[in-house]
């Protein structure tokens, strides 16, 4: 056997890393798998000791019970609208603010940025009553605007974009564009945006998942079932007297599928943007 055809030996350190990553992957995937198993079984199999670990034959029956109990598809549509609009708004507004904090010098910039960071330390529950009063004054109860408008700006998004733009958009490139007569917005749109696509993808994943899984604020401002988001609608699957765990976990599982799809799409965008940057350089 020639040297070229000799199989490469894996060092013990690499083998340990591979084993560790494999175990971590299994532990990460197992909750989703177990939820799927529970969604395909009857209550008797779920409540048995030990519980079932193999998918059953009740997937269609359990999901049929879900759509007969709540307006599942309507709630998913509402969540898609809310999550998509808020995510797009956060990407645009937070990147604009981050670009301003990263590349402009203006009076009180550092104080304002610190004030924004301080808001990240305040629990969102403390603002529940003031926000509710404002929404009531605007007559936005039972309207998706009550969720969308307050969520259009995000302190973490501003911080994330400011840090990413500071380290990845050269000052010389911005100065050169300004010398060529570009306006501030054109510098942002033509110079900064193509560079910060990976940051867009990362922030979009975080924000979309956060809004999709939000329960407290939609529960407070949405009273009509036709305006429910999916997390509020899933609460209707819980009965105080008889609990169908198969139906509950079936609804929870299918409500998670859009999150997985969005994550895979944006993750691929993130990887492709890095590859394009490497090719261009």
PDB file of C-alpha atoms in Angstrom:
ATOM      1  CA  UNK A   1       0.000   0.000   0.000  1.00  0.00           C
ATOM      2  CA  UNK A   2       1.434   3.350  -1.022  1.00  0.00           C
ATOM      3  CA  UNK A   3       1.674   6.298   1.304  1.00  0.00           C
ATOM      4  CA  UNK A   4      -1.049   8.105  -0.631  1.00  0.00           C
ATOM      5  CA  UNK A   5      -3.507   5.233  -0.117  1.00  0.00           C
ATOM      6  CA  UNK A   6      -2.795   4.826   3.586  1.00  0.00           C
ATOM      7  CA  UNK A   7      -5.816   5.717   5.706  1.00  0.00           C
ATOM      8  CA  UNK A   8      -5.313   8.740   7.914  1.00  0.00           C
ATOM      9  CA  UNK A   9      -5.071   7.960  11.601  1.00  0.00           C
ATOM     10  CA  UNK A  10      -7.345   9.881  13.927  1.00  0.00           C
ATOM     11  CA  UNK A  11      -5.590  11.110  17.025  1.00  0.00           C
ATOM     12  CA  UNK A  12      -7.072  10.261  20.442  1.00  0.00           C
ATOM     13  CA  UNK A  13      -7.809  13.951  21.041  1.00  0.00           C
ATOM     14  CA  UNK A  14      -9.840  14.211  17.826  1.00  0.00           C
ATOM     15  CA  UNK A  15     -11.606  10.937  18.608  1.00  0.00           C
ATOM     16  CA  UNK A  16     -12.580  12.292  22.026  1.00  0.00           C
ATOM     17  CA  UNK A  17     -13.936  15.485  20.432  1.00  0.00           C
ATOM     18  CA  UNK A  18     -15.960  13.473  17.885  1.00  0.00           C
ATOM     19  CA  UNK A  19     -17.436  11.275  20.618  1.00  0.00           C
ATOM     20  CA  UNK A  20     -18.269  14.315  22.737  1.00  0.00           C
ATOM     21  CA  UNK A  21     -19.953  16.086  19.802  1.00  0.00           C
ATOM     22  CA  UNK A  22     -21.917  12.926  18.935  1.00  0.00           C
ATOM     23  CA  UNK A  23     -23.207  12.605  22.512  1.00  0.00           C
ATOM     24  CA  UNK A  24     -24.094  16.320  22.608  1.00  0.00           C
ATOM     25  CA  UNK A  25     -25.965  16.009  19.286  1.00  0.00           C
ATOM     26  CA  UNK A  26     -27.963  13.026  20.533  1.00  0.00           C
ATOM     27  CA  UNK A  27     -28.864  14.826  23.763  1.00  0.00           C
ATOM     28  CA  UNK A  28     -29.938  17.911  21.768  1.00  0.00           C
ATOM     29  CA  UNK A  29     -32.103  15.956  19.319  1.00  0.00           C
ATOM     30  CA  UNK A  30     -33.654  13.602  21.880  1.00  0.00           C
ATOM     31  CA  UNK A  31     -36.267  16.068  23.312  1.00  0.00           C
ATOM     32  CA  UNK A  32     -37.640  16.701  19.799  1.00  0.00           C
ATOM     33  CA  UNK A  33     -37.670  12.968  19.082  1.00  0.00           C
ATOM     34  CA  UNK A  34     -39.394  12.204  22.389  1.00  0.00           C
ATOM     35  CA  UNK A  35     -42.007  14.892  21.688  1.00  0.00           C
ATOM     36  CA  UNK A  36     -42.672  13.264  18.294  1.00  0.00           C
ATOM     37  CA  UNK A  37     -43.000   9.855  19.962  1.00  0.00           C
ATOM     38  CA  UNK A  38     -45.498  11.216  22.479  1.00  0.00           C
ATOM     39  CA  UNK A  39     -47.427  12.891  19.641  1.00  0.00           C
ATOM     40  CA  UNK A  40     -47.905   9.502  17.962  1.00  0.00           C
ATOM     41  CA  UNK A  41     -49.075   7.543  21.007  1.00  0.00           C
ATOM     42  CA  UNK A  42     -52.168   7.271  23.159  1.00  0.00           C
ATOM     43  CA  UNK A  43     -52.391   8.443  26.754  1.00  0.00           C
ATOM     44  CA  UNK A  44     -52.036   4.882  27.995  1.00  0.00           C
ATOM     45  CA  UNK A  45     -48.644   4.511  26.286  1.00  0.00           C
ATOM     46  CA  UNK A  46     -47.505   7.948  27.447  1.00  0.00           C
ATOM     47  CA  UNK A  47     -48.475   7.348  31.064  1.00  0.00           C
ATOM     48  CA  UNK A  48     -47.023   3.850  31.201  1.00  0.00           C
ATOM     49  CA  UNK A  49     -43.861   3.060  33.159  1.00  0.00           C
ATOM     50  CA  UNK A  50     -41.471   3.094  31.392  1.00  0.00           C
ATOM     51  CA  UNK A  51     -43.024   5.428  28.774  1.00  0.00           C
ATOM     52  CA  UNK A  52     -43.005   4.592  25.085  1.00  0.00           C
ATOM     53  CA  UNK A  53     -39.827   5.396  23.162  1.00  0.00           C
ATOM     54  CA  UNK A  54     -40.997   4.134  19.774  1.00  0.00           C
ATOM     55  CA  UNK A  55     -43.396   6.111  17.521  1.00  0.00           C
ATOM     56  CA  UNK A  56     -46.957   4.863  17.600  1.00  0.00           C
ATOM     57  CA  UNK A  57     -49.828   4.910  15.132  1.00  0.00           C
ATOM     58  CA  UNK A  58     -51.860   7.830  16.513  1.00  0.00           C
ATOM     59  CA  UNK A  59     -50.142  10.735  14.709  1.00  0.00           C
ATOM     60  CA  UNK A  60     -53.091  11.538  12.431  1.00  0.00           C
ATOM     61  CA  UNK A  61     -55.668  10.954  15.180  1.00  0.00           C
ATOM     62  CA  UNK A  62     -53.916  13.221  17.668  1.00  0.00           C
ATOM     63  CA  UNK A  63     -53.434  16.009  15.140  1.00  0.00           C
ATOM     64  CA  UNK A  64     -57.063  15.700  14.034  1.00  0.00           C
ATOM     65  CA  UNK A  65     -58.058  16.222  17.669  1.00  0.00           C
ATOM     66  CA  UNK A  66     -55.839  19.326  17.744  1.00  0.00           C
ATOM     67  CA  UNK A  67     -57.461  20.992  14.731  1.00  0.00           C
ATOM     68  CA  UNK A  68     -60.920  20.050  16.042  1.00  0.00           C
ATOM     69  CA  UNK A  69     -60.167  21.695  19.404  1.00  0.00           C
ATOM     70  CA  UNK A  70     -58.404  24.907  18.339  1.00  0.00           C
ATOM     71  CA  UNK A  71     -57.949  26.960  15.170  1.00  0.00           C
ATOM     72  CA  UNK A  72     -54.438  25.590  14.699  1.00  0.00           C
ATOM     73  CA  UNK A  73     -53.757  26.813  11.160  1.00  0.00           C
ATOM     74  CA  UNK A  74     -55.229  30.250  11.852  1.00  0.00           C
ATOM     75  CA  UNK A  75     -53.014  30.601  14.921  1.00  0.00           C
ATOM     76  CA  UNK A  76     -49.947  29.465  12.958  1.00  0.00           C
ATOM     77  CA  UNK A  77     -50.752  32.047  10.272  1.00  0.00           C
ATOM     78  CA  UNK A  78     -51.040  34.791  12.895  1.00  0.00           C
ATOM     79  CA  UNK A  79     -47.712  33.752  14.408  1.00  0.00           C
ATOM     80  CA  UNK A  80     -46.074  33.752  10.972  1.00  0.00           C
ATOM     81  CA  UNK A  81     -47.324  37.279  10.287  1.00  0.00           C
ATOM     82  CA  UNK A  82     -46.260  38.607  13.686  1.00  0.00           C
ATOM     83  CA  UNK A  83     -42.869  36.858  13.730  1.00  0.00           C
ATOM     84  CA  UNK A  84     -41.999  37.774  10.129  1.00  0.00           C
ATOM     85  CA  UNK A  85     -42.992  41.455  10.367  1.00  0.00           C
ATOM     86  CA  UNK A  86     -41.233  41.936  13.711  1.00  0.00           C
ATOM     87  CA  UNK A  87     -38.096  40.154  12.472  1.00  0.00           C
ATOM     88  CA  UNK A  88     -37.911  42.273   9.309  1.00  0.00           C
ATOM     89  CA  UNK A  89     -38.506  45.444  11.310  1.00  0.00           C
ATOM     90  CA  UNK A  90     -35.860  44.544  13.877  1.00  0.00           C
ATOM     91  CA  UNK A  91     -33.307  43.738  11.169  1.00  0.00           C
ATOM     92  CA  UNK A  92     -33.855  47.060   9.421  1.00  0.00           C
ATOM     93  CA  UNK A  93     -34.198  49.396  12.414  1.00  0.00           C
ATOM     94  CA  UNK A  94     -31.537  47.745  14.588  1.00  0.00           C
ATOM     95  CA  UNK A  95     -29.023  47.644  11.739  1.00  0.00           C
ATOM     96  CA  UNK A  96     -29.649  51.345  11.074  1.00  0.00           C
ATOM     97  CA  UNK A  97     -29.153  52.174  14.752  1.00  0.00           C
ATOM     98  CA  UNK A  98     -26.126  49.893  14.995  1.00  0.00           C
ATOM     99  CA  UNK A  99     -24.590  51.515  11.936  1.00  0.00           C
ATOM    100  CA  UNK A 100     -25.114  54.967  13.444  1.00  0.00           C
ATOM    101  CA  UNK A 101     -23.541  53.962  16.762  1.00  0.00           C
ATOM    102  CA  UNK A 102     -20.635  52.239  15.028  1.00  0.00           C
ATOM    103  CA  UNK A 103     -19.714  54.771  12.351  1.00  0.00           C
ATOM    104  CA  UNK A 104     -21.068  58.187  13.373  1.00  0.00           C
ATOM    105  CA  UNK A 105     -19.826  60.559  16.038  1.00  0.00           C
ATOM    106  CA  UNK A 106     -22.523  62.637  17.707  1.00  0.00           C
ATOM    107  CA  UNK A 107     -23.072  64.232  21.074  1.00  0.00           C
ATOM    108  CA  UNK A 108     -24.162  61.846  23.818  1.00  0.00           C
ATOM    109  CA  UNK A 109     -23.532  58.729  21.710  1.00  0.00           C
ATOM    110  CA  UNK A 110     -21.907  56.705  24.474  1.00  0.00           C
ATOM    111  CA  UNK A 111     -24.484  57.724  27.089  1.00  0.00           C
ATOM    112  CA  UNK A 112     -27.339  56.805  24.762  1.00  0.00           C
ATOM    113  CA  UNK A 113     -25.755  53.456  23.921  1.00  0.00           C
ATOM    114  CA  UNK A 114     -25.242  52.657  27.620  1.00  0.00           C
ATOM    115  CA  UNK A 115     -28.886  53.604  28.292  1.00  0.00           C
ATOM    116  CA  UNK A 116     -29.970  51.125  25.614  1.00  0.00           C
ATOM    117  CA  UNK A 117     -27.811  48.409  27.171  1.00  0.00           C
ATOM    118  CA  UNK A 118     -29.313  49.119  30.606  1.00  0.00           C
ATOM    119  CA  UNK A 119     -32.787  48.317  29.249  1.00  0.00           C
ATOM    120  CA  UNK A 120     -31.564  44.767  28.604  1.00  0.00           C
ATOM    121  CA  UNK A 121     -31.207  44.320  32.382  1.00  0.00           C
ATOM    122  CA  UNK A 122     -34.831  45.255  33.098  1.00  0.00           C
ATOM    123  CA  UNK A 123     -37.248  42.287  33.158  1.00  0.00           C
ATOM    124  CA  UNK A 124     -39.877  42.718  30.427  1.00  0.00           C
ATOM    125  CA  UNK A 125     -42.628  41.892  32.960  1.00  0.00           C
ATOM    126  CA  UNK A 126     -42.042  45.282  34.618  1.00  0.00           C
ATOM    127  CA  UNK A 127     -43.226  47.063  31.485  1.00  0.00           C
ATOM    128  CA  UNK A 128     -46.348  44.951  31.134  1.00  0.00           C
ATOM    129  CA  UNK A 129     -48.781  47.392  32.802  1.00  0.00           C
ATOM    130  CA  UNK A 130     -47.504  50.604  31.109  1.00  0.00           C
ATOM    131  CA  UNK A 131     -47.517  48.859  27.729  1.00  0.00           C
ATOM    132  CA  UNK A 132     -51.034  47.566  28.315  1.00  0.00           C
ATOM    133  CA  UNK A 133     -52.264  51.073  29.193  1.00  0.00           C
ATOM    134  CA  UNK A 134     -50.721  52.480  26.003  1.00  0.00           C
ATOM    135  CA  UNK A 135     -52.210  49.707  23.859  1.00  0.00           C
ATOM    136  CA  UNK A 136     -55.628  50.312  25.451  1.00  0.00           C
ATOM    137  CA  UNK A 137     -55.424  54.063  24.769  1.00  0.00           C
ATOM    138  CA  UNK A 138     -54.580  53.298  21.120  1.00  0.00           C
ATOM    139  CA  UNK A 139     -57.524  50.870  20.930  1.00  0.00           C
ATOM    140  CA  UNK A 140     -55.256  48.060  19.717  1.00  0.00           C
ATOM    141  CA  UNK A 141     -56.564  45.266  21.946  1.00  0.00           C
ATOM    142  CA  UNK A 142     -57.351  42.060  19.998  1.00  0.00           C
ATOM    143  CA  UNK A 143     -55.206  43.389  17.156  1.00  0.00           C
ATOM    144  CA  UNK A 144     -51.869  41.981  15.993  1.00  0.00           C
ATOM    145  CA  UNK A 145     -50.522  45.563  15.963  1.00  0.00           C
ATOM    146  CA  UNK A 146     -50.418  45.332  19.762  1.00  0.00           C
ATOM    147  CA  UNK A 147     -47.680  42.714  19.405  1.00  0.00           C
ATOM    148  CA  UNK A 148     -45.956  43.937  16.253  1.00  0.00           C
ATOM    149  CA  UNK A 149     -45.367  47.624  17.016  1.00  0.00           C
ATOM    150  CA  UNK A 150     -43.766  47.238  20.496  1.00  0.00           C
ATOM    151  CA  UNK A 151     -41.506  44.494  19.142  1.00  0.00           C
ATOM    152  CA  UNK A 152     -40.124  46.414  16.155  1.00  0.00           C
ATOM    153  CA  UNK A 153     -36.993  47.569  18.007  1.00  0.00           C
ATOM    154  CA  UNK A 154     -34.737  45.500  20.205  1.00  0.00           C
ATOM    155  CA  UNK A 155     -31.881  46.530  22.517  1.00  0.00           C
ATOM    156  CA  UNK A 156     -29.950  43.324  21.923  1.00  0.00           C
ATOM    157  CA  UNK A 157     -30.348  43.772  18.157  1.00  0.00           C
ATOM    158  CA  UNK A 158     -28.833  47.268  18.334  1.00  0.00           C
ATOM    159  CA  UNK A 159     -25.951  45.990  20.459  1.00  0.00           C
ATOM    160  CA  UNK A 160     -25.358  43.000  18.163  1.00  0.00           C
ATOM    161  CA  UNK A 161     -25.378  45.088  14.982  1.00  0.00           C
ATOM    162  CA  UNK A 162     -23.183  47.798  16.471  1.00  0.00           C
ATOM    163  CA  UNK A 163     -20.552  45.264  17.494  1.00  0.00           C
ATOM    164  CA  UNK A 164     -20.636  43.429  14.165  1.00  0.00           C
ATOM    165  CA  UNK A 165     -20.492  46.573  12.041  1.00  0.00           C
ATOM    166  CA  UNK A 166     -17.653  48.019  14.136  1.00  0.00           C
ATOM    167  CA  UNK A 167     -15.463  44.991  13.520  1.00  0.00           C
ATOM    168  CA  UNK A 168     -16.419  44.121   9.922  1.00  0.00           C
ATOM    169  CA  UNK A 169     -17.111  47.397   8.087  1.00  0.00           C
ATOM    170  CA  UNK A 170     -13.834  49.360   7.654  1.00  0.00           C
ATOM    171  CA  UNK A 171     -13.913  53.077   8.445  1.00  0.00           C
ATOM    172  CA  UNK A 172     -11.802  53.733   5.341  1.00  0.00           C
ATOM    173  CA  UNK A 173     -14.518  52.229   3.136  1.00  0.00           C
ATOM    174  CA  UNK A 174     -17.181  54.415   4.721  1.00  0.00           C
ATOM    175  CA  UNK A 175     -15.009  57.542   4.374  1.00  0.00           C
ATOM    176  CA  UNK A 176     -14.277  56.743   0.734  1.00  0.00           C
ATOM    177  CA  UNK A 177     -17.990  56.353  -0.022  1.00  0.00           C
ATOM    178  CA  UNK A 178     -18.745  59.695   1.637  1.00  0.00           C
ATOM    179  CA  UNK A 179     -15.993  61.384  -0.390  1.00  0.00           C
ATOM    180  CA  UNK A 180     -17.653  60.041  -3.539  1.00  0.00           C
ATOM    181  CA  UNK A 181     -20.839  61.858  -2.548  1.00  0.00           C
ATOM    182  CA  UNK A 182     -22.837  59.000  -1.020  1.00  0.00           C
ATOM    183  CA  UNK A 183     -25.481  59.890   1.534  1.00  0.00           C
ATOM    184  CA  UNK A 184     -25.435  58.230   4.935  1.00  0.00           C
ATOM    185  CA  UNK A 185     -28.293  55.921   4.002  1.00  0.00           C
ATOM    186  CA  UNK A 186     -26.622  54.941   0.735  1.00  0.00           C
ATOM    187  CA  UNK A 187     -23.418  54.138   2.614  1.00  0.00           C
ATOM    188  CA  UNK A 188     -25.466  51.951   4.958  1.00  0.00           C
ATOM    189  CA  UNK A 189     -27.371  50.259   2.129  1.00  0.00           C
ATOM    190  CA  UNK A 190     -24.547  49.751  -0.382  1.00  0.00           C
ATOM    191  CA  UNK A 191     -21.548  49.313   1.911  1.00  0.00           C
ATOM    192  CA  UNK A 192     -22.728  47.952   5.262  1.00  0.00           C
ATOM    193  CA  UNK A 193     -25.679  45.727   4.342  1.00  0.00           C
ATOM    194  CA  UNK A 194     -23.786  43.346   1.981  1.00  0.00           C
ATOM    195  CA  UNK A 195     -21.137  42.844   4.679  1.00  0.00           C
ATOM    196  CA  UNK A 196     -23.490  42.198   7.597  1.00  0.00           C
ATOM    197  CA  UNK A 197     -25.658  39.495   6.003  1.00  0.00           C
ATOM    198  CA  UNK A 198     -24.307  36.867   8.465  1.00  0.00           C
ATOM    199  CA  UNK A 199     -25.303  39.161  11.341  1.00  0.00           C
ATOM    200  CA  UNK A 200     -28.758  39.543   9.756  1.00  0.00           C
ATOM    201  CA  UNK A 201     -29.171  35.768   9.606  1.00  0.00           C
ATOM    202  CA  UNK A 202     -28.079  35.276  13.206  1.00  0.00           C
ATOM    203  CA  UNK A 203     -30.307  38.035  14.578  1.00  0.00           C
ATOM    204  CA  UNK A 204     -33.235  36.841  12.451  1.00  0.00           C
ATOM    205  CA  UNK A 205     -32.991  33.337  13.909  1.00  0.00           C
ATOM    206  CA  UNK A 206     -32.873  34.669  17.470  1.00  0.00           C
ATOM    207  CA  UNK A 207     -35.712  37.180  17.038  1.00  0.00           C
ATOM    208  CA  UNK A 208     -38.029  34.952  15.022  1.00  0.00           C
ATOM    209  CA  UNK A 209     -37.775  32.163  17.585  1.00  0.00           C
ATOM    210  CA  UNK A 210     -38.264  34.565  20.479  1.00  0.00           C
ATOM    211  CA  UNK A 211     -41.408  36.125  18.978  1.00  0.00           C
ATOM    212  CA  UNK A 212     -42.790  32.742  17.898  1.00  0.00           C
ATOM    213  CA  UNK A 213     -42.408  31.350  21.423  1.00  0.00           C
ATOM    214  CA  UNK A 214     -43.660  34.474  23.215  1.00  0.00           C
ATOM    215  CA  UNK A 215     -46.693  33.691  25.365  1.00  0.00           C
ATOM    216  CA  UNK A 216     -47.211  36.296  28.099  1.00  0.00           C
ATOM    217  CA  UNK A 217     -47.694  39.504  26.082  1.00  0.00           C
ATOM    218  CA  UNK A 218     -49.955  37.941  23.392  1.00  0.00           C
ATOM    219  CA  UNK A 219     -51.999  36.358  26.186  1.00  0.00           C
ATOM    220  CA  UNK A 220     -52.528  39.800  27.761  1.00  0.00           C
ATOM    221  CA  UNK A 221     -53.541  41.763  24.646  1.00  0.00           C
ATOM    222  CA  UNK A 222     -55.305  39.136  22.522  1.00  0.00           C
ATOM    223  CA  UNK A 223     -58.813  38.210  23.682  1.00  0.00           C
ATOM    224  CA  UNK A 224     -60.451  36.987  20.477  1.00  0.00           C
ATOM    225  CA  UNK A 225     -59.602  33.436  19.344  1.00  0.00           C
ATOM    226  CA  UNK A 226     -59.337  34.581  15.727  1.00  0.00           C
ATOM    227  CA  UNK A 227     -56.329  36.743  16.654  1.00  0.00           C
ATOM    228  CA  UNK A 228     -54.541  34.159  18.817  1.00  0.00           C
ATOM    229  CA  UNK A 229     -50.923  33.324  18.094  1.00  0.00           C
ATOM    230  CA  UNK A 230     -49.953  29.675  18.217  1.00  0.00           C
ATOM    231  CA  UNK A 231     -48.579  29.728  21.767  1.00  0.00           C
ATOM    232  CA  UNK A 232     -51.798  31.230  23.135  1.00  0.00           C
ATOM    233  CA  UNK A 233     -53.929  28.866  21.046  1.00  0.00           C
ATOM    234  CA  UNK A 234     -52.057  25.805  22.354  1.00  0.00           C
ATOM    235  CA  UNK A 235     -53.237  26.709  25.839  1.00  0.00           C
ATOM    236  CA  UNK A 236     -56.739  25.704  24.689  1.00  0.00           C
ATOM    237  CA  UNK A 237     -55.576  22.082  24.413  1.00  0.00           C
ATOM    238  CA  UNK A 238     -55.216  21.817  28.193  1.00  0.00           C
ATOM    239  CA  UNK A 239     -58.385  20.651  29.932  1.00  0.00           C
ATOM    240  CA  UNK A 240     -58.743  21.009  33.687  1.00  0.00           C
ATOM    241  CA  UNK A 241     -60.401  17.598  34.059  1.00  0.00           C
ATOM    242  CA  UNK A 242     -59.180  15.355  31.240  1.00  0.00           C
ATOM    243  CA  UNK A 243     -55.684  15.857  29.833  1.00  0.00           C
ATOM    244  CA  UNK A 244     -54.912  14.292  26.461  1.00  0.00           C
ATOM    245  CA  UNK A 245     -51.114  14.385  26.442  1.00  0.00           C
ATOM    246  CA  UNK A 246     -50.899  12.899  22.960  1.00  0.00           C
ATOM    247  CA  UNK A 247     -53.034  15.724  21.546  1.00  0.00           C
ATOM    248  CA  UNK A 248     -51.121  18.406  23.493  1.00  0.00           C
ATOM    249  CA  UNK A 249     -47.722  17.152  22.361  1.00  0.00           C
ATOM    250  CA  UNK A 250     -48.981  16.709  18.799  1.00  0.00           C
ATOM    251  CA  UNK A 251     -49.955  20.379  18.677  1.00  0.00           C
ATOM    252  CA  UNK A 252     -46.659  21.376  20.287  1.00  0.00           C
ATOM    253  CA  UNK A 253     -44.651  19.268  17.839  1.00  0.00           C
ATOM    254  CA  UNK A 254     -46.320  20.659  14.714  1.00  0.00           C
ATOM    255  CA  UNK A 255     -46.040  24.191  16.110  1.00  0.00           C
ATOM    256  CA  UNK A 256     -42.276  23.623  16.308  1.00  0.00           C
ATOM    257  CA  UNK A 257     -41.892  22.571  12.670  1.00  0.00           C
ATOM    258  CA  UNK A 258     -41.976  26.153  11.234  1.00  0.00           C
ATOM    259  CA  UNK A 259     -39.173  27.103  13.639  1.00  0.00           C
ATOM    260  CA  UNK A 260     -37.031  24.239  12.364  1.00  0.00           C
ATOM    261  CA  UNK A 261     -37.686  25.242   8.745  1.00  0.00           C
ATOM    262  CA  UNK A 262     -36.797  28.900   9.404  1.00  0.00           C
ATOM    263  CA  UNK A 263     -33.650  27.883  11.262  1.00  0.00           C
ATOM    264  CA  UNK A 264     -32.487  25.620   8.421  1.00  0.00           C
ATOM    265  CA  UNK A 265     -33.180  28.303   5.774  1.00  0.00           C
ATOM    266  CA  UNK A 266     -31.369  31.071   7.634  1.00  0.00           C
ATOM    267  CA  UNK A 267     -28.541  28.773   8.668  1.00  0.00           C
ATOM    268  CA  UNK A 268     -27.924  27.947   5.020  1.00  0.00           C
ATOM    269  CA  UNK A 269     -28.024  31.666   4.177  1.00  0.00           C
ATOM    270  CA  UNK A 270     -25.476  32.296   6.907  1.00  0.00           C
ATOM    271  CA  UNK A 271     -23.099  29.635   5.533  1.00  0.00           C
ATOM    272  CA  UNK A 272     -23.530  30.764   1.907  1.00  0.00           C
ATOM    273  CA  UNK A 273     -22.822  34.391   2.811  1.00  0.00           C
ATOM    274  CA  UNK A 274     -19.592  33.380   4.509  1.00  0.00           C
ATOM    275  CA  UNK A 275     -18.610  31.305   1.455  1.00  0.00           C
ATOM    276  CA  UNK A 276     -19.330  34.194  -0.923  1.00  0.00           C
ATOM    277  CA  UNK A 277     -17.207  36.515   1.208  1.00  0.00           C
ATOM    278  CA  UNK A 278     -14.322  34.057   1.127  1.00  0.00           C
ATOM    279  CA  UNK A 279     -14.570  33.710  -2.666  1.00  0.00           C
ATOM    280  CA  UNK A 280     -14.664  37.466  -3.190  1.00  0.00           C
ATOM    281  CA  UNK A 281     -11.642  38.018  -1.030  1.00  0.00           C
TER     282      UNK A 281
END
